C-alpha positions as protocol buffer text, in pm:
chain_id: "A"
residue {
  index: 1
  type: UNK
  ca { x: 0 y: 0 z: 0 }
}
residue {
  index: 2
  type: UNK
  ca { x: 154 y: 326 z: -115 }
}
residue {
  index: 3
  type: UNK
  ca { x: 290 y: 542 z: 166 }
}
residue {
  index: 4
  type: UNK
  ca { x: 265 y: 274 z: 432 }
}
residue {
  index: 5
  type: UNK
  ca { x: 636 y: 202 z: 438 }
}
residue {
  index: 6
  type: UNK
  ca { x: 740 y: 531 z: 597 }
}
residue {
  index: 7
  type: UNK
  ca { x: 540 y: 516 z: 920 }
}
residue {
  index: 8
  type: UNK
  ca { x: 728 y: 619 z: 1233 }
}
residue {
  index: 9
  type: UNK
  ca { x: 441 y: 629 z: 1482 }
}
residue {
  index: 10
  type: UNK
  ca { x: 66 y: 597 z: 1528 }
}
residue {
  index: 11
  type: UNK
  ca { x: -200 y: 798 z: 1711 }
}
residue {
  index: 12
  type: UNK
  ca { x: -483 y: 553 z: 1774 }
}
residue {
  index: 13
  type: UNK
  ca { x: -841 y: 613 z: 1882 }
}
residue {
  index: 14
  type: UNK
  ca { x: -991 y: 341 z: 2103 }
}
residue {
  index: 15
  type: UNK
  ca { x: -1370 y: 301 z: 2109 }
}
residue {
  index: 16
  type: UNK
  ca { x: -1485 y: 175 z: 1771 }
}
residue {
  index: 17
  type: UNK
  ca { x: -1127 y: 100 z: 1669 }
}
residue {
  index: 18
  type: UNK
  ca { x: -1002 y: -138 z: 1940 }
}
residue {
  index: 19
  type: UNK
  ca { x: -1330 y: -236 z: 2102 }
}
residue {
  index: 20
  type: UNK
  ca { x: -1705 y: -186 z: 2129 }
}
residue {
  index: 21
  type: UNK
  ca { x: -1786 y: -124 z: 2494 }
}
residue {
  index: 22
  type: UNK
  ca { x: -1611 y: -405 z: 2681 }
}
residue {
  index: 23
  type: UNK
  ca { x: -1586 y: -631 z: 2377 }
}
residue {
  index: 24
  type: UNK
  ca { x: -1246 y: -643 z: 2205 }
}
residue {
  index: 25
  type: UNK
  ca { x: -1265 y: -622 z: 1828 }
}
residue {
  index: 26
  type: UNK
  ca { x: -1120 y: -912 z: 1625 }
}
residue {
  index: 27
  type: UNK
  ca { x: -745 y: -894 z: 1580 }
}
residue {
  index: 28
  type: UNK
  ca { x: -675 y: -675 z: 1883 }
}
residue {
  index: 29
  type: UNK
  ca { x: -389 y: -877 z: 2031 }
}
residue {
  index: 30
  type: UNK
  ca { x: -231 y: -939 z: 1689 }
}
residue {
  index: 31
  type: UNK
  ca { x: -245 y: -566 z: 1614 }
}
residue {
  index: 32
  type: UNK
  ca { x: -52 y: -472 z: 1928 }
}
residue {
  index: 33
  type: UNK
  ca { x: 188 y: -764 z: 1884 }
}
residue {
  index: 34
  type: UNK
  ca { x: 266 y: -626 z: 1537 }
}
residue {
  index: 35
  type: UNK
  ca { x: 329 y: -276 z: 1673 }
}
residue {
  index: 36
  type: UNK
  ca { x: 573 y: -416 z: 1929 }
}
residue {
  index: 37
  type: UNK
  ca { x: 743 y: -641 z: 1672 }
}
residue {
  index: 38
  type: UNK
  ca { x: 788 y: -350 z: 1430 }
}
residue {
  index: 39
  type: UNK
  ca { x: 897 y: -122 z: 1718 }
}
residue {
  index: 40
  type: UNK
  ca { x: 632 y: 130 z: 1615 }
}
residue {
  index: 41
  type: UNK
  ca { x: 562 y: 380 z: 1895 }
}
residue {
  index: 42
  type: UNK
  ca { x: 201 y: 473 z: 1950 }
}
residue {
  index: 43
  type: UNK
  ca { x: -26 y: 693 z: 2161 }
}
residue {
  index: 44
  type: UNK
  ca { x: -382 y: 586 z: 2236 }
}
residue {
  index: 45
  type: UNK
  ca { x: -563 y: 919 z: 2213 }
}
residue {
  index: 46
  type: UNK
  ca { x: -929 y: 943 z: 2305 }
}
residue {
  index: 47
  type: UNK
  ca { x: -1189 y: 1216 z: 2348 }
}
residue {
  index: 48
  type: UNK
  ca { x: -1330 y: 1022 z: 2643 }
}
residue {
  index: 49
  type: UNK
  ca { x: -1248 y: 1214 z: 2961 }
}
residue {
  index: 50
  type: UNK
  ca { x: -1467 y: 1006 z: 3191 }
}
residue {
  index: 51
  type: UNK
  ca { x: -1206 y: 747 z: 3290 }
}
residue {
  index: 52
  type: UNK
  ca { x: -836 y: 764 z: 3377 }
}
residue {
  index: 53
  type: UNK
  ca { x: -530 y: 640 z: 3191 }
}
residue {
  index: 54
  type: UNK
  ca { x: -486 y: 375 z: 3461 }
}
residue {
  index: 55
  type: UNK
  ca { x: -835 y: 244 z: 3387 }
}
residue {
  index: 56
  type: UNK
  ca { x: -753 y: 218 z: 3015 }
}
residue {
  index: 57
  type: UNK
  ca { x: -435 y: 26 z: 3095 }
}
residue {
  index: 58
  type: UNK
  ca { x: -642 y: -213 z: 3309 }
}
residue {
  index: 59
  type: UNK
  ca { x: -908 y: -247 z: 3038 }
}
residue {
  index: 60
  type: UNK
  ca { x: -651 y: -348 z: 2779 }
}
residue {
  index: 61
  type: UNK
  ca { x: -485 y: -585 z: 3027 }
}
residue {
  index: 62
  type: UNK
  ca { x: -820 y: -761 z: 3058 }
}
residue {
  index: 63
  type: UNK
  ca { x: -809 y: -799 z: 2679 }
}
residue {
  index: 64
  type: UNK
  ca { x: -459 y: -956 z: 2699 }
}
residue {
  index: 65
  type: UNK
  ca { x: -276 y: -642 z: 2582 }
}
residue {
  index: 66
  type: UNK
  ca { x: -5 y: -476 z: 2793 }
}
residue {
  index: 67
  type: UNK
  ca { x: 56 y: -104 z: 2750 }
}
residue {
  index: 68
  type: UNK
  ca { x: 214 y: 168 z: 2962 }
}
residue {
  index: 69
  type: UNK
  ca { x: 52 y: 475 z: 3117 }
}
residue {
  index: 70
  type: UNK
  ca { x: 273 y: 691 z: 2895 }
}
residue {
  index: 71
  type: UNK
  ca { x: 104 y: 540 z: 2587 }
}
residue {
  index: 72
  type: UNK
  ca { x: -240 y: 680 z: 2680 }
}
residue {
  index: 73
  type: UNK
  ca { x: -361 y: 1036 z: 2627 }
}
residue {
  index: 74
  type: UNK
  ca { x: -723 y: 1114 z: 2719 }
}
residue {
  index: 75
  type: UNK
  ca { x: -888 y: 1448 z: 2655 }
}
residue {
  index: 76
  type: UNK
  ca { x: -893 y: 1492 z: 3033 }
}
residue {
  index: 77
  type: UNK
  ca { x: -515 y: 1457 z: 3044 }
}
residue {
  index: 78
  type: UNK
  ca { x: -478 y: 1681 z: 2738 }
}
residue {
  index: 79
  type: UNK
  ca { x: -694 y: 1948 z: 2903 }
}
residue {
  index: 80
  type: UNK
  ca { x: -481 y: 1943 z: 3219 }
}
residue {
  index: 81
  type: UNK
  ca { x: -162 y: 1972 z: 3012 }
}
residue {
  index: 82
  type: UNK
  ca { x: -303 y: 2257 z: 2802 }
}
residue {
  index: 83
  type: UNK
  ca { x: -422 y: 2455 z: 3103 }
}
residue {
  index: 84
  type: UNK
  ca { x: -102 y: 2399 z: 3304 }
}
residue {
  index: 85
  type: UNK
  ca { x: 91 y: 2562 z: 3018 }
}
residue {
  index: 86
  type: UNK
  ca { x: -126 y: 2875 z: 3040 }
}
residue {
  index: 87
  type: UNK
  ca { x: -211 y: 2913 z: 3409 }
}
residue {
  index: 88
  type: UNK
  ca { x: -22 y: 2872 z: 3735 }
}
residue {
  index: 89
  type: UNK
  ca { x: -193 y: 2560 z: 3879 }
}
residue {
  index: 90
  type: UNK
  ca { x: -118 y: 2634 z: 4245 }
}
residue {
  index: 91
  type: UNK
  ca { x: -285 y: 2974 z: 4208 }
}
residue {
  index: 92
  type: UNK
  ca { x: -580 y: 2865 z: 3992 }
}
residue {
  index: 93
  type: UNK
  ca { x: -916 y: 2748 z: 4125 }
}
residue {
  index: 94
  type: UNK
  ca { x: -1119 y: 2536 z: 3885 }
}
residue {
  index: 95
  type: UNK
  ca { x: -1487 y: 2444 z: 3886 }
}
residue {
  index: 96
  type: UNK
  ca { x: -1518 y: 2105 z: 3718 }
}
residue {
  index: 97
  type: UNK
  ca { x: -1815 y: 1933 z: 3562 }
}
residue {
  index: 98
  type: UNK
  ca { x: -1693 y: 1580 z: 3505 }
}
residue {
  index: 99
  type: UNK
  ca { x: -1565 y: 1260 z: 3661 }
}
residue {
  index: 100
  type: UNK
  ca { x: -1230 y: 1121 z: 3776 }
}
residue {
  index: 101
  type: UNK
  ca { x: -1095 y: 1107 z: 3422 }
}
residue {
  index: 102
  type: UNK
  ca { x: -1100 y: 1488 z: 3413 }
}
residue {
  index: 103
  type: UNK
  ca { x: -1061 y: 1575 z: 3781 }
}
residue {
  index: 104
  type: UNK
  ca { x: -758 y: 1357 z: 3853 }
}
residue {
  index: 105
  type: UNK
  ca { x: -533 y: 1497 z: 3576 }
}
residue {
  index: 106
  type: UNK
  ca { x: -611 y: 1850 z: 3695 }
}
residue {
  index: 107
  type: UNK
  ca { x: -524 y: 1753 z: 4052 }
}
residue {
  index: 108
  type: UNK
  ca { x: -207 y: 1583 z: 3930 }
}
residue {
  index: 109
  type: UNK
  ca { x: -101 y: 1912 z: 3769 }
}
residue {
  index: 110
  type: UNK
  ca { x: -162 y: 2096 z: 4097 }
}
residue {
  index: 111
  type: UNK
  ca { x: -484 y: 2282 z: 4020 }
}
residue {
  index: 112
  type: UNK
  ca { x: -720 y: 2366 z: 4307 }
}
residue {
  index: 113
  type: UNK
  ca { x: -1065 y: 2217 z: 4249 }
}
residue {
  index: 114
  type: UNK
  ca { x: -1367 y: 2400 z: 4386 }
}
residue {
  index: 115
  type: UNK
  ca { x: -1638 y: 2193 z: 4553 }
}
residue {
  index: 116
  type: UNK
  ca { x: -1974 y: 2149 z: 4385 }
}
residue {
  index: 117
  type: UNK
  ca { x: -2152 y: 2416 z: 4590 }
}
residue {
  index: 118
  type: UNK
  ca { x: -1853 y: 2649 z: 4638 }
}
residue {
  index: 119
  type: UNK
  ca { x: -1956 y: 3000 z: 4529 }
}
residue {
  index: 120
  type: UNK
  ca { x: -1612 y: 3153 z: 4590 }
}
residue {
  index: 121
  type: UNK
  ca { x: -1458 y: 3294 z: 4272 }
}
residue {
  index: 122
  type: UNK
  ca { x: -1284 y: 3053 z: 4035 }
}
residue {
  index: 123
  type: UNK
  ca { x: -1053 y: 3130 z: 3745 }
}
residue {
  index: 124
  type: UNK
  ca { x: -1164 y: 2841 z: 3523 }
}
residue {
  index: 125
  type: UNK
  ca { x: -1469 y: 2630 z: 3445 }
}
residue {
  index: 126
  type: UNK
  ca { x: -1384 y: 2298 z: 3280 }
}
residue {
  index: 127
  type: UNK
  ca { x: -1652 y: 2060 z: 3156 }
}
residue {
  index: 128
  type: UNK
  ca { x: -1626 y: 1694 z: 3059 }
}
residue {
  index: 129
  type: UNK
  ca { x: -1881 y: 1415 z: 3034 }
}
residue {
  index: 130
  type: UNK
  ca { x: -2064 y: 1396 z: 3366 }
}
residue {
  index: 131
  type: UNK
  ca { x: -2316 y: 1117 z: 3407 }
}
residue {
  index: 132
  type: UNK
  ca { x: -2428 y: 1270 z: 3738 }
}
residue {
  index: 133
  type: UNK
  ca { x: -2493 y: 1613 z: 3585 }
}
residue {
  index: 134
  type: UNK
  ca { x: -2746 y: 1819 z: 3778 }
}
residue {
  index: 135
  type: UNK
  ca { x: -2926 y: 2150 z: 3736 }
}
residue {
  index: 136
  type: UNK
  ca { x: -2720 y: 2287 z: 4027 }
}
residue {
  index: 137
  type: UNK
  ca { x: -2391 y: 2199 z: 3858 }
}
residue {
  index: 138
  type: UNK
  ca { x: -2504 y: 2379 z: 3542 }
}
residue {
  index: 139
  type: UNK
  ca { x: -2613 y: 2679 z: 3748 }
}
residue {
  index: 140
  type: UNK
  ca { x: -2281 y: 2702 z: 3934 }
}
residue {
  index: 141
  type: UNK
  ca { x: -2080 y: 2667 z: 3614 }
}
residue {
  index: 142
  type: UNK
  ca { x: -2290 y: 2931 z: 3438 }
}
residue {
  index: 143
  type: UNK
  ca { x: -2255 y: 3176 z: 3727 }
}
residue {
  index: 144
  type: UNK
  ca { x: -1877 y: 3131 z: 3735 }
}
residue {
  index: 145
  type: UNK
  ca { x: -1852 y: 3187 z: 3360 }
}
residue {
  index: 146
  type: UNK
  ca { x: -2073 y: 3495 z: 3381 }
}
residue {
  index: 147
  type: UNK
  ca { x: -1840 y: 3625 z: 3653 }
}
residue {
  index: 148
  type: UNK
  ca { x: -1543 y: 3600 z: 3416 }
}
residue {
  index: 149
  type: UNK
  ca { x: -1402 y: 3249 z: 3458 }
}
residue {
  index: 150
  type: UNK
  ca { x: -1234 y: 3099 z: 3154 }
}
residue {
  index: 151
  type: UNK
  ca { x: -1452 y: 2834 z: 2988 }
}
residue {
  index: 152
  type: UNK
  ca { x: -1302 y: 2507 z: 2860 }
}
residue {
  index: 153
  type: UNK
  ca { x: -1433 y: 2171 z: 2744 }
}
residue {
  index: 154
  type: UNK
  ca { x: -1235 y: 1847 z: 2741 }
}
residue {
  index: 155
  type: UNK
  ca { x: -1411 y: 1758 z: 2415 }
}
residue {
  index: 156
  type: UNK
  ca { x: -1704 y: 1871 z: 2207 }
}
residue {
  index: 157
  type: UNK
  ca { x: -1876 y: 1540 z: 2124 }
}
residue {
  index: 158
  type: UNK
  ca { x: -2245 y: 1629 z: 2120 }
}
residue {
  index: 159
  type: UNK
  ca { x: -2359 y: 1268 z: 2135 }
}
residue {
  index: 160
  type: UNK
  ca { x: -2242 y: 956 z: 2315 }
}
residue {
  index: 161
  type: UNK
  ca { x: -2311 y: 626 z: 2134 }
}
residue {
  index: 162
  type: UNK
  ca { x: -2460 y: 357 z: 2358 }
}
residue {
  index: 163
  type: UNK
  ca { x: -2658 y: 36 z: 2339 }
}
residue {
  index: 164
  type: UNK
  ca { x: -2965 y: 256 z: 2403 }
}
residue {
  index: 165
  type: UNK
  ca { x: -2887 y: 487 z: 2110 }
}
residue {
  index: 166
  type: UNK
  ca { x: -2719 y: 826 z: 2092 }
}
residue {
  index: 167
  type: UNK
  ca { x: -2716 y: 995 z: 2433 }
}
residue {
  index: 168
  type: UNK
  ca { x: -2619 y: 1356 z: 2519 }
}
residue {
  index: 169
  type: UNK
  ca { x: -2240 y: 1396 z: 2526 }
}
residue {
  index: 170
  type: UNK
  ca { x: -2023 y: 1669 z: 2674 }
}
residue {
  index: 171
  type: UNK
  ca { x: -2087 y: 1886 z: 2368 }
}
residue {
  index: 172
  type: UNK
  ca { x: -2451 y: 1907 z: 2474 }
}
residue {
  index: 173
  type: UNK
  ca { x: -2346 y: 2033 z: 2818 }
}
residue {
  index: 174
  type: UNK
  ca { x: -2113 y: 2288 z: 2658 }
}
residue {
  index: 175
  type: UNK
  ca { x: -2397 y: 2402 z: 2430 }
}
residue {
  index: 176
  type: UNK
  ca { x: -2627 y: 2456 z: 2727 }
}
residue {
  index: 177
  type: UNK
  ca { x: -2365 y: 2661 z: 2912 }
}
residue {
  index: 178
  type: UNK
  ca { x: -2277 y: 2860 z: 2599 }
}
residue {
  index: 179
  type: UNK
  ca { x: -2646 y: 2939 z: 2546 }
}
residue {
  index: 180
  type: UNK
  ca { x: -2685 y: 3049 z: 2908 }
}
residue {
  index: 181
  type: UNK
  ca { x: -2370 y: 3264 z: 2919 }
}
residue {
  index: 182
  type: UNK
  ca { x: -2305 y: 3381 z: 2563 }
}
residue {
  index: 183
  type: UNK
  ca { x: -1949 y: 3249 z: 2599 }
}
residue {
  index: 184
  type: UNK
  ca { x: -1804 y: 2993 z: 2356 }
}
residue {
  index: 185
  type: UNK
  ca { x: -1576 y: 2737 z: 2521 }
}
residue {
  index: 186
  type: UNK
  ca { x: -1230 y: 2635 z: 2405 }
}
residue {
  index: 187
  type: UNK
  ca { x: -1240 y: 2260 z: 2342 }
}
residue {
  index: 188
  type: UNK
  ca { x: -927 y: 2046 z: 2371 }
}
residue {
  index: 189
  type: UNK
  ca { x: -1026 y: 1709 z: 2221 }
}
residue {
  index: 190
  type: UNK
  ca { x: -1062 y: 1610 z: 1857 }
}
residue {
  index: 191
  type: UNK
  ca { x: -1127 y: 1760 z: 1605 }
}
residue {
  index: 192
  type: UNK
  ca { x: -926 y: 2047 z: 1757 }
}
residue {
  index: 193
  type: UNK
  ca { x: -559 y: 1980 z: 1680 }
}
residue {
  index: 194
  type: UNK
  ca { x: -448 y: 2028 z: 2043 }
}
residue {
  index: 195
  type: UNK
  ca { x: -466 y: 1663 z: 2153 }
}
residue {
  index: 196
  type: UNK
  ca { x: -297 y: 1546 z: 1832 }
}
residue {
  index: 197
  type: UNK
  ca { x: -17 y: 1802 z: 1877 }
}
residue {
  index: 198
  type: UNK
  ca { x: 37 y: 1675 z: 2232 }
}
residue {
  index: 199
  type: UNK
  ca { x: 45 y: 1316 z: 2104 }
}
residue {
  index: 200
  type: UNK
  ca { x: 309 y: 1415 z: 1847 }
}
residue {
  index: 201
  type: UNK
  ca { x: 520 y: 1557 z: 2129 }
}
residue {
  index: 202
  type: UNK
  ca { x: 486 y: 1230 z: 2323 }
}
residue {
  index: 203
  type: UNK
  ca { x: 585 y: 1028 z: 2017 }
}
residue {
  index: 204
  type: UNK
  ca { x: 887 y: 1244 z: 1929 }
}
residue {
  index: 205
  type: UNK
  ca { x: 834 y: 1143 z: 1566 }
}
residue {
  index: 206
  type: UNK
  ca { x: 814 y: 1393 z: 1275 }
}
residue {
  index: 207
  type: UNK
  ca { x: 452 y: 1471 z: 1188 }
}
residue {
  index: 208
  type: UNK
  ca { x: 498 y: 1356 z: 828 }
}
residue {
  index: 209
  type: UNK
  ca { x: 577 y: 1005 z: 954 }
}
residue {
  index: 210
  type: UNK
  ca { x: 278 y: 978 z: 1191 }
}
residue {
  index: 211
  type: UNK
  ca { x: -62 y: 835 z: 1101 }
}
residue {
  index: 212
  type: UNK
  ca { x: -385 y: 879 z: 1299 }
}
residue {
  index: 213
  type: UNK
  ca { x: -627 y: 585 z: 1321 }
}
residue {
  index: 214
  type: UNK
  ca { x: -993 y: 649 z: 1395 }
}
residue {
  index: 215
  type: UNK
  ca { x: -1353 y: 552 z: 1329 }
}
residue {
  index: 216
  type: UNK
  ca { x: -1515 y: 898 z: 1325 }
}
residue {
  index: 217
  type: UNK
  ca { x: -1481 y: 1139 z: 1037 }
}
residue {
  index: 218
  type: UNK
  ca { x: -1596 y: 1441 z: 1237 }
}
residue {
  index: 219
  type: UNK
  ca { x: -1343 y: 1397 z: 1519 }
}
residue {
  index: 220
  type: UNK
  ca { x: -1057 y: 1156 z: 1445 }
}
residue {
  index: 221
  type: UNK
  ca { x: -1016 y: 1228 z: 1075 }
}
residue {
  index: 222
  type: UNK
  ca { x: -1098 y: 1600 z: 1079 }
}
residue {
  index: 223
  type: UNK
  ca { x: -858 y: 1640 z: 1372 }
}
residue {
  index: 224
  type: UNK
  ca { x: -582 y: 1470 z: 1171 }
}
residue {
  index: 225
  type: UNK
  ca { x: -652 y: 1692 z: 871 }
}
residue {
  index: 226
  type: UNK
  ca { x: -639 y: 2006 z: 1088 }
}
residue {
  index: 227
  type: UNK
  ca { x: -312 y: 1886 z: 1241 }
}
residue {
  index: 228
  type: UNK
  ca { x: -159 y: 1815 z: 902 }
}
residue {
  index: 229
  type: UNK
  ca { x: -105 y: 1441 z: 947 }
}
residue {
  index: 230
  type: UNK
  ca { x: -221 y: 1142 z: 744 }
}
residue {
  index: 231
  type: UNK
  ca { x: -504 y: 920 z: 865 }
}
residue {
  index: 232
  type: UNK
  ca { x: -682 y: 588 z: 834 }
}
residue {
  index: 233
  type: UNK
  ca { x: -1059 y: 562 z: 874 }
}
residue {
  index: 234
  type: UNK
  ca { x: -1155 y: 216 z: 998 }
}
residue {
  index: 235
  type: UNK
  ca { x: -1513 y: 113 z: 930 }
}
residue {
  index: 236
  type: UNK
  ca { x: -1554 y: -81 z: 1255 }
}
residue {
  index: 237
  type: UNK
  ca { x: -1710 y: 211 z: 1443 }
}
residue {
  index: 238
  type: UNK
  ca { x: -1928 y: 514 z: 1374 }
}
residue {
  index: 239
  type: UNK
  ca { x: -1855 y: 650 z: 1025 }
}
residue {
  index: 240
  type: UNK
  ca { x: -1930 y: 478 z: 697 }
}
residue {
  index: 241
  type: UNK
  ca { x: -1748 y: 524 z: 368 }
}
residue {
  index: 242
  type: UNK
  ca { x: -2061 y: 680 z: 218 }
}
residue {
  index: 243
  type: UNK
  ca { x: -2047 y: 956 z: 482 }
}
residue {
  index: 244
  type: UNK
  ca { x: -1744 y: 1101 z: 303 }
}
residue {
  index: 245
  type: UNK
  ca { x: -1950 y: 1207 z: 2 }
}
residue {
  index: 246
  type: UNK
  ca { x: -2090 y: 1513 z: 178 }
}
residue {
  index: 247
  type: UNK
  ca { x: -1753 y: 1629 z: 318 }
}
residue {
  index: 248
  type: UNK
  ca { x: -1475 y: 1844 z: 177 }
}
residue {
  index: 249
  type: UNK
  ca { x: -1212 y: 1647 z: 371 }
}
residue {
  index: 250
  type: UNK
  ca { x: -1136 y: 1280 z: 420 }
}
residue {
  index: 251
  type: UNK
  ca { x: -887 y: 1021 z: 538 }
}
residue {
  index: 252
  type: UNK
  ca { x: -574 y: 921 z: 347 }
}
residue {
  index: 253
  type: UNK
  ca { x: -684 y: 556 z: 356 }
}
residue {
  index: 254
  type: UNK
  ca { x: -1003 y: 364 z: 438 }
}
residue {
  index: 255
  type: UNK
  ca { x: -983 y: 14 z: 587 }
}
residue {
  index: 256
  type: UNK
  ca { x: -1236 y: -228 z: 726 }
}
residue {
  index: 257
  type: UNK
  ca { x: -1078 y: -274 z: 1069 }
}
residue {
  index: 258
  type: UNK
  ca { x: -754 y: -322 z: 1262 }
}
residue {
  index: 259
  type: UNK
  ca { x: -710 y: -664 z: 1103 }
}
residue {
  index: 260
  type: UNK
  ca { x: -672 y: -503 z: 759 }
}
residue {
  index: 261
  type: UNK
  ca { x: -452 y: -235 z: 916 }
}
residue {
  index: 262
  type: UNK
  ca { x: -228 y: -501 z: 1070 }
}
residue {
  index: 263
  type: UNK
  ca { x: -186 y: -667 z: 730 }
}
residue {
  index: 264
  type: UNK
  ca { x: -95 y: -333 z: 572 }
}
residue {
  index: 265
  type: UNK
  ca { x: 163 y: -260 z: 842 }
}
residue {
  index: 266
  type: UNK
  ca { x: 328 y: -599 z: 790 }
}
residue {
  index: 267
  type: UNK
  ca { x: 369 y: -559 z: 414 }
}
């Protein structure tokens, strides 16, 4: 396959690429065995900010794949990195809508997290997927933003695929807060290039030798295009090949799944 012999590293999405829910997709262990055999560095980069890197490592271990913490980059981690480069964590109070996958990286960077009902001034409001979202949390976040706090989102995914159908994602929360405050948030996850740029730094591989792997055109592939790196759309998740017809961008390659990708890497 043309262009597949100059790969120096991979940025890989997880849900829809490596698994569906808790079910590993066919070829998972062979895919990672091939990456190790070829000594191809990779970063598993996901918009999901609801769980921690440690939980992803444990999830893959349950699927018979061993990876290191340093090979995972969630949008929660990316948000903490981004903010720590622009604010002094020990002097910055943050009101967080979200779970441990967003809160823990911020704590690890030294930010001060405000409690749910704390009305004392904060410098930042950061929102990620929160499955215990309440009216009061929205009210507190909106009041802080209206008072001048910076407004950030770990990711802008409006919907969250589930066995029940498409549920409201963090993008829906951000939309509600934007409507209530008139302030547009800065989002860190895909398709914004921020998380990809951080993954490139972790890889220490030139961008023209890195390929992004994903199952969503509107996040994984658009993010790669906006970062200036090549990409593979795998058809094992959300997007279909026919979805590309209405877009003015697209992946470099389209493959059925990680099994086909593994074969291409081995050629």
